[in-house]
Short mmCIF file of N, CA and C in Angstrom, two decimals:
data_model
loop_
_atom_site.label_atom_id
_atom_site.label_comp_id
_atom_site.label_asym_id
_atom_site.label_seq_id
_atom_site.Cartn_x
_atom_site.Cartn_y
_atom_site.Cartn_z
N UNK K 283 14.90 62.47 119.58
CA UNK K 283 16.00 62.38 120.49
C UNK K 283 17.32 62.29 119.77
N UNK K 284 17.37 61.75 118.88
CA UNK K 284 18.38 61.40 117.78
C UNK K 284 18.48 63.01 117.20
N UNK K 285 17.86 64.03 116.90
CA UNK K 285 18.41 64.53 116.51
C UNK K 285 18.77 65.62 117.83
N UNK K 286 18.32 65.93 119.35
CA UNK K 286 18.79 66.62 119.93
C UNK K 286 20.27 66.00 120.07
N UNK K 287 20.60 64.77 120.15
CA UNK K 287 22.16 64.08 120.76
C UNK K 287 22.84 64.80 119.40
N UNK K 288 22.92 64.53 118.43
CA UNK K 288 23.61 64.93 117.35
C UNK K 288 23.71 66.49 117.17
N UNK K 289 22.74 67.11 117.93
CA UNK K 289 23.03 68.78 118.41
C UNK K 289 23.63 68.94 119.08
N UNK K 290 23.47 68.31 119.88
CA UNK K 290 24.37 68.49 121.40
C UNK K 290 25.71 67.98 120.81
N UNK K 291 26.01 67.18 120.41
CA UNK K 291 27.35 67.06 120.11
C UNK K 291 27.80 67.61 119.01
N UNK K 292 27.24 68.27 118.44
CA UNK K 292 27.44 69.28 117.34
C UNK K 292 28.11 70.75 117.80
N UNK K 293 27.64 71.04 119.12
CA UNK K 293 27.67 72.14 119.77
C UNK K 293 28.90 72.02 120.74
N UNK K 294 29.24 70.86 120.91
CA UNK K 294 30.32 70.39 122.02
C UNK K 294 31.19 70.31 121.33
N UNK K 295 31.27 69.98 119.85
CA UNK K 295 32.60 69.87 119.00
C UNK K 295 33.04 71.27 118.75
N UNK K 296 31.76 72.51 118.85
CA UNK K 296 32.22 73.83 118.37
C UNK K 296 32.87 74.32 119.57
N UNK K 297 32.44 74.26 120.34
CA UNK K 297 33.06 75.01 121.85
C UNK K 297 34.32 74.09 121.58
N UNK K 298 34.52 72.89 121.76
CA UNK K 298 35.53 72.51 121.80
C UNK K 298 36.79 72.68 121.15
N UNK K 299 36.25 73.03 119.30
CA UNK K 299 36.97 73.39 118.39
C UNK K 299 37.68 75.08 118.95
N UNK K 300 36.73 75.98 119.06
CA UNK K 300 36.88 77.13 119.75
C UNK K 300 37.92 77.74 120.75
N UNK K 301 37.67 76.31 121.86
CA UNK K 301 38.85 76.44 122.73
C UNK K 301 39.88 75.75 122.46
N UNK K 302 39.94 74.86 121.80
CA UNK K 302 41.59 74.41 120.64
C UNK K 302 42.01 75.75 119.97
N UNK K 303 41.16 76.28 119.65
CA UNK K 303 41.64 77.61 118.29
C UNK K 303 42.10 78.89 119.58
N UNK K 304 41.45 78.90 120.64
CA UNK K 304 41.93 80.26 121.42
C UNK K 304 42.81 79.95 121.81
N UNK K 305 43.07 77.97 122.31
CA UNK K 305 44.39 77.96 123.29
C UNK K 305 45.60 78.08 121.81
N UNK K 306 45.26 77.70 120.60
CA UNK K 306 46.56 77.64 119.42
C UNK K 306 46.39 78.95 119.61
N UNK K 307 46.00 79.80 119.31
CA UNK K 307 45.83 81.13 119.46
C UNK K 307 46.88 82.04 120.45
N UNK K 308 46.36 81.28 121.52
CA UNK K 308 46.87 81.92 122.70
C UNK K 308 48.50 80.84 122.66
N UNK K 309 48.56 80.49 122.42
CA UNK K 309 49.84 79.70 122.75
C UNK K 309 51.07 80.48 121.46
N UNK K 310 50.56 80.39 120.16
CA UNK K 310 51.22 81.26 119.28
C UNK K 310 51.59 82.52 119.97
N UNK K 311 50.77 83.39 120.24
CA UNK K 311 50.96 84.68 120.65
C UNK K 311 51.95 84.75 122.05
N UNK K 312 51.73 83.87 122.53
CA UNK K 312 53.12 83.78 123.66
C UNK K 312 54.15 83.36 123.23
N UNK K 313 54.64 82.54 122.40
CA UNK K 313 55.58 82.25 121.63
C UNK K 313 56.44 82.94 121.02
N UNK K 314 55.48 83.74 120.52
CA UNK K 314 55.95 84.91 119.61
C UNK K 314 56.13 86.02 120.87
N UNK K 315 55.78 86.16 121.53
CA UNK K 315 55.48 87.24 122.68
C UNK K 315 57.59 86.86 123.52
N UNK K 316 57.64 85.27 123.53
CA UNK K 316 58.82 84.87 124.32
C UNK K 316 60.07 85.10 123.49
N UNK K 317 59.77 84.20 121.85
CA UNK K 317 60.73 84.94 120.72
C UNK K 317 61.17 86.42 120.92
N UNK K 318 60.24 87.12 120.75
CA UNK K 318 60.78 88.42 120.63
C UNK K 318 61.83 88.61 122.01
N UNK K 319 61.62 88.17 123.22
CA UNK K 319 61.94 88.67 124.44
C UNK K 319 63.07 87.74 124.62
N UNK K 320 63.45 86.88 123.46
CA UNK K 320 64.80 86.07 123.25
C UNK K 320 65.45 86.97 122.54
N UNK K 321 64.96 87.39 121.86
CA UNK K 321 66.00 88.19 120.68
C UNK K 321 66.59 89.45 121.06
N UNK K 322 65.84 90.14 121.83
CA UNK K 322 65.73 91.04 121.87
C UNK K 322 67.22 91.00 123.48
N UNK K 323 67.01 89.92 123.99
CA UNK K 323 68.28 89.65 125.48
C UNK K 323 69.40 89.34 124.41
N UNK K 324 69.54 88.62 123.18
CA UNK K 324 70.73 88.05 122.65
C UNK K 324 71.12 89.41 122.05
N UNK K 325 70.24 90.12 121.52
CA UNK K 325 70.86 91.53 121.04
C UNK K 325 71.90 92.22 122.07
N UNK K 326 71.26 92.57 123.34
CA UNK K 326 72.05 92.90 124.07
C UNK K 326 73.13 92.45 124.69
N UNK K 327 72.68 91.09 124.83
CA UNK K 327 74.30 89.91 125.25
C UNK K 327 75.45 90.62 124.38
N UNK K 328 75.11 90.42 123.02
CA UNK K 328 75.91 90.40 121.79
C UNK K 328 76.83 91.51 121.66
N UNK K 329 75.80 93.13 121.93
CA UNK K 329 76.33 94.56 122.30
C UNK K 329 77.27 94.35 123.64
N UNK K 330 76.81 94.16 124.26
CA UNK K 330 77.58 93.98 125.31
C UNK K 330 79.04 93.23 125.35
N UNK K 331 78.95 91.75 124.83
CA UNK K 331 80.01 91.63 124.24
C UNK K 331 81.46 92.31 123.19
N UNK K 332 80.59 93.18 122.05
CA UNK K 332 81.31 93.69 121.57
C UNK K 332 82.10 95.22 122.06
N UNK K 333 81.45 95.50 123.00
CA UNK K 333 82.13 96.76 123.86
C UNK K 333 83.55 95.77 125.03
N UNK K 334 83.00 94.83 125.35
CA UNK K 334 83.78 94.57 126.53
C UNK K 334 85.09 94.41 126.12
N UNK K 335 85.47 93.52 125.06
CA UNK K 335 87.27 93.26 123.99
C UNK K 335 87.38 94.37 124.32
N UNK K 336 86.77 95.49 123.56
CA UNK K 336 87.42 96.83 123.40
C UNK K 336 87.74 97.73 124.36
N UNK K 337 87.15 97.51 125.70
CA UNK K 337 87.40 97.74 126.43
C UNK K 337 88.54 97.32 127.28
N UNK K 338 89.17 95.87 127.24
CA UNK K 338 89.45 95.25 127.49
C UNK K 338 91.16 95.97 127.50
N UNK K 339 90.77 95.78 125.87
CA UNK K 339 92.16 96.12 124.89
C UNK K 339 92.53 97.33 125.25
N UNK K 340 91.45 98.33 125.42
CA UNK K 340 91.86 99.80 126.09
C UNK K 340 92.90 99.79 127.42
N UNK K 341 92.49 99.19 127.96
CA UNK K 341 92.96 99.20 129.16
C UNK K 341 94.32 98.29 129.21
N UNK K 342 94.64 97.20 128.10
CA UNK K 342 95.88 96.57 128.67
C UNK K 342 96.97 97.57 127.66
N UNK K 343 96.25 98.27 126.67
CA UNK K 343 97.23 99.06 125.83
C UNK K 343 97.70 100.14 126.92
N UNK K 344 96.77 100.60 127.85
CA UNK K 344 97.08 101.10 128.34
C UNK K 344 98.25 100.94 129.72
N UNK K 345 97.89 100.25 130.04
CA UNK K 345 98.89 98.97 130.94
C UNK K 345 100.05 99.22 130.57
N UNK K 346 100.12 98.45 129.14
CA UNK K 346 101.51 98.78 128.46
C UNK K 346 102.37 99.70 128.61
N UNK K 347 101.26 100.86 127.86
CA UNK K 347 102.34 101.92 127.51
C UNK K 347 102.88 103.12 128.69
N UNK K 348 101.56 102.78 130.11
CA UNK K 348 102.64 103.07 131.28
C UNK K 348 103.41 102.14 131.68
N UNK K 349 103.91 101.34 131.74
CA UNK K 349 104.74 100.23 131.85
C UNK K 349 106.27 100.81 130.94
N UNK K 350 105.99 100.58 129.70
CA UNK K 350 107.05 101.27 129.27
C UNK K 350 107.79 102.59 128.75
N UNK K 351 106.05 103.45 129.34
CA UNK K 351 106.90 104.66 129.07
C UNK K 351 107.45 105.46 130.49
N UNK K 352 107.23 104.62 132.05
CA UNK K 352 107.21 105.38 133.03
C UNK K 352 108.35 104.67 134.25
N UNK K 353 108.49 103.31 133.50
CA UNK K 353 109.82 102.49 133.80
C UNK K 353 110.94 102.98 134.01
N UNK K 354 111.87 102.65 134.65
CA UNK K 354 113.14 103.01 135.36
C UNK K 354 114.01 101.91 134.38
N UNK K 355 115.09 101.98 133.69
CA UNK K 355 115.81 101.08 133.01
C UNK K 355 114.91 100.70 131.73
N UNK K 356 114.22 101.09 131.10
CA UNK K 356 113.33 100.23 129.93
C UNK K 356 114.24 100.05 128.43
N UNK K 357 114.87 101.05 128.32
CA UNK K 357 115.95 100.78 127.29
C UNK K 357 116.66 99.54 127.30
N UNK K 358 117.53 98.98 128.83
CA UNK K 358 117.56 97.99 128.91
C UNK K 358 116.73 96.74 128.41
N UNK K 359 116.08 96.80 129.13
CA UNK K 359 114.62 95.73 129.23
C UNK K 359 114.57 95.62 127.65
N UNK K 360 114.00 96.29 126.88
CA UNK K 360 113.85 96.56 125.56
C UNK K 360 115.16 96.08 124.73
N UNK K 361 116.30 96.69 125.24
CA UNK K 361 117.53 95.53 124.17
C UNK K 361 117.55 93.80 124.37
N UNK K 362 117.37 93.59 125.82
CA UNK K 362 117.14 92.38 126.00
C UNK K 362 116.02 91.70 125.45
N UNK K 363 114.51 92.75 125.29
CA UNK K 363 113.50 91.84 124.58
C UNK K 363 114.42 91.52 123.25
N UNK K 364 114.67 92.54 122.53
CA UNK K 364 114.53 92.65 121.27
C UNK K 364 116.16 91.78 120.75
N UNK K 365 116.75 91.08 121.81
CA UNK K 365 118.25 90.51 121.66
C UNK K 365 117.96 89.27 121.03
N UNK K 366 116.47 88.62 121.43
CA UNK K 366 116.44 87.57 120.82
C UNK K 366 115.54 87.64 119.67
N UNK K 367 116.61 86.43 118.75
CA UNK K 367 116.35 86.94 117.30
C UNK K 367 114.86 86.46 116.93
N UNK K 368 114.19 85.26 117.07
CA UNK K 368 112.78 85.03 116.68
C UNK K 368 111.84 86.06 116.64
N UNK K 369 112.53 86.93 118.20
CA UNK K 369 111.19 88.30 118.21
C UNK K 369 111.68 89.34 117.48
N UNK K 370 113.18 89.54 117.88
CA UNK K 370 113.19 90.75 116.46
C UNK K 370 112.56 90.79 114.54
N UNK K 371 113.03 89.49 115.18
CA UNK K 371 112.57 88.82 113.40
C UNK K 371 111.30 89.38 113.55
N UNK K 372 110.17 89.30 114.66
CA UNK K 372 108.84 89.13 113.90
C UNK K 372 108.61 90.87 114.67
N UNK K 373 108.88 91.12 115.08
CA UNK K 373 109.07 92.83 115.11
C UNK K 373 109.07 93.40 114.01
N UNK K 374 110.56 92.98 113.46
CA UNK K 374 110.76 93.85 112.08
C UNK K 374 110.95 92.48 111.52
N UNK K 375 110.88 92.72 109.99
CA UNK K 375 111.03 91.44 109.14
C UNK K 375 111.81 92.32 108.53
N UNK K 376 112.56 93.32 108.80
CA UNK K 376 113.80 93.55 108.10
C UNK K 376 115.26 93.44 108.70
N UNK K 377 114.85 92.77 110.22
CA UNK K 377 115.92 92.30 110.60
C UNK K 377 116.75 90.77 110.64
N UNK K 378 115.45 89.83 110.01
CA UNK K 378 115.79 88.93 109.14
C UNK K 378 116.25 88.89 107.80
N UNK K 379 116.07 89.46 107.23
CA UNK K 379 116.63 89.79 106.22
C UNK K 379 118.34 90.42 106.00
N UNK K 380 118.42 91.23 106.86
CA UNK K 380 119.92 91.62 107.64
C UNK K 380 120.71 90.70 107.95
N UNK K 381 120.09 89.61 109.04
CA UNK K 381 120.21 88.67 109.17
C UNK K 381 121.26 87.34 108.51
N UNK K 382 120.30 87.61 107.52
CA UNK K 382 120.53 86.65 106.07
C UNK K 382 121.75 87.28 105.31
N UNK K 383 121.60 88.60 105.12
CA UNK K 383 122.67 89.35 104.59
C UNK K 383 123.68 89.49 105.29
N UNK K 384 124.29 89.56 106.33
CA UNK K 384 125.24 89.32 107.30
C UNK K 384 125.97 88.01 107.18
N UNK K 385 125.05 86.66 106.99
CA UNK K 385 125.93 85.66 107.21
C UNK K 385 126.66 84.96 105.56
N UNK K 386 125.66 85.81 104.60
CA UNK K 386 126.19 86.01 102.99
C UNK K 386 127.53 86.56 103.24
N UNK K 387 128.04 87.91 104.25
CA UNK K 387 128.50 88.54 104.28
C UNK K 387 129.82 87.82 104.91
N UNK K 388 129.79 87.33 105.98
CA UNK K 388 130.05 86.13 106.71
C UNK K 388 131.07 84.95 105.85
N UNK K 389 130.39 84.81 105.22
CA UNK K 389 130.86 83.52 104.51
C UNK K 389 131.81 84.19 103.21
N UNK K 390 131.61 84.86 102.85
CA UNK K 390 132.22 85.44 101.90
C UNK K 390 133.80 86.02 102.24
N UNK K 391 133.58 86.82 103.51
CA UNK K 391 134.75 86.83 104.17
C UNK K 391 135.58 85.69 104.25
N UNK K 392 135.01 84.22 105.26
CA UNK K 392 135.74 83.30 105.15
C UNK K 392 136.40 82.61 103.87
N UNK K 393 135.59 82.88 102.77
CA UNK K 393 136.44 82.18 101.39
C UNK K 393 137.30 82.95 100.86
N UNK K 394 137.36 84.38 100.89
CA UNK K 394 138.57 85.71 100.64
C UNK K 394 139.16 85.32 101.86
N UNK K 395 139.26 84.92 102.94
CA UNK K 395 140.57 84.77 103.71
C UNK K 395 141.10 83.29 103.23
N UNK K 396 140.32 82.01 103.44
CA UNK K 396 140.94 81.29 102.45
C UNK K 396 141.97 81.02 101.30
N UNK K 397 140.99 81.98 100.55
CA UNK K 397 141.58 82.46 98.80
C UNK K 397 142.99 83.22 99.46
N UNK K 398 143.32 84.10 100.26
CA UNK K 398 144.47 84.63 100.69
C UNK K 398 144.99 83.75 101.20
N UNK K 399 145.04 83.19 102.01
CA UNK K 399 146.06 82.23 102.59
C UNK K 399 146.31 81.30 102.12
N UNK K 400 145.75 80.42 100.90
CA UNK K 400 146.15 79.66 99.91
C UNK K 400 146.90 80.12 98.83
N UNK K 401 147.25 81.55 98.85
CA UNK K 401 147.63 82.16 97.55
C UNK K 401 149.09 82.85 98.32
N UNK K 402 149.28 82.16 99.20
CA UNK K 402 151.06 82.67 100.21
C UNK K 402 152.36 81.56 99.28
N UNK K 403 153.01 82.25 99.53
CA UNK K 403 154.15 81.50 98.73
C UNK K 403 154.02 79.97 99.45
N UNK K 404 154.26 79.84 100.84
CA UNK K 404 154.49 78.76 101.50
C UNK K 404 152.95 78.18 101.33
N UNK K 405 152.23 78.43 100.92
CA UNK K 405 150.90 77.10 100.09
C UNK K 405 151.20 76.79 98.74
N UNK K 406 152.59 77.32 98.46
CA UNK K 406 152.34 77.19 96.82
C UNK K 406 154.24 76.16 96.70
N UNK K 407 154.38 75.95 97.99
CA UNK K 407 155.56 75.35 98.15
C UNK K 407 156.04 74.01 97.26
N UNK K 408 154.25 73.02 97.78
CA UNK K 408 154.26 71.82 97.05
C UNK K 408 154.40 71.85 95.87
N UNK K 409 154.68 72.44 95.08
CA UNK K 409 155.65 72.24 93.50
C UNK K 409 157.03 72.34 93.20
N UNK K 410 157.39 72.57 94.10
CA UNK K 410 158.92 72.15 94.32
C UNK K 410 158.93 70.59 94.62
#
């Protein structure tokens, strides 16, 4: 009897082992079965994403450039953007620079009018 019990449970550990190994089995293979069917949606999220900006951008460039090429007065509009200096500056960075050279220009004037009007007879009085 002792040795049928020790069969019998010999035989109950294999089935048992068996159906541990089909369900790891089976549980891997869905895993892997769900992985793939993750990766495979983030791929497309991802594509999808990278068309939409560009699309995006298509369309407000486009926005734009009927906007300002089909406008009534835009020359206007356009001196007024471009009147203030932060944006011209970053428009052109050679209108900062102008900028800079203008008020060199500026100042230089004021010390040659100076230098002239200190150099009039009646500034040169006080030595009498």
């Amino acid at each position: 009897m002792l040795t049928n019990n020790t069969l019998s449970s010999t035989t109950s550990e294999s089935e048992k082992s068996q159906v541990e190994e089909f369900n790891q089995q089976e549980v891997k293979n869905r895993l892997e079965a769900l992985h793939q069917k993750v990766v495979i949606k983030c791929k497309q999220t991802l594509d999808q994403w990278l068309t939409e900006p560009s699309q995006v951008r298509y369309f407000i460039i486009g926005e734009f450039f009927d906007r300002i090429h089909y406008a009534k007065d835009i020359g206007d509009q356009w001196r007024t953007f471009l009147r203030k200096e932060e944006i011209r500056s970053k428009v052109w960075p050679e209108f900062q620079r102008l900028k800079e050279h203008k008020q060199i220009q500026q100042e230089w004037q004021n010390l040659l009018q100076k230098a002239i009007s200190s150099n009039t007879l009646e500034s040169m009085q006080f030595l009498n």
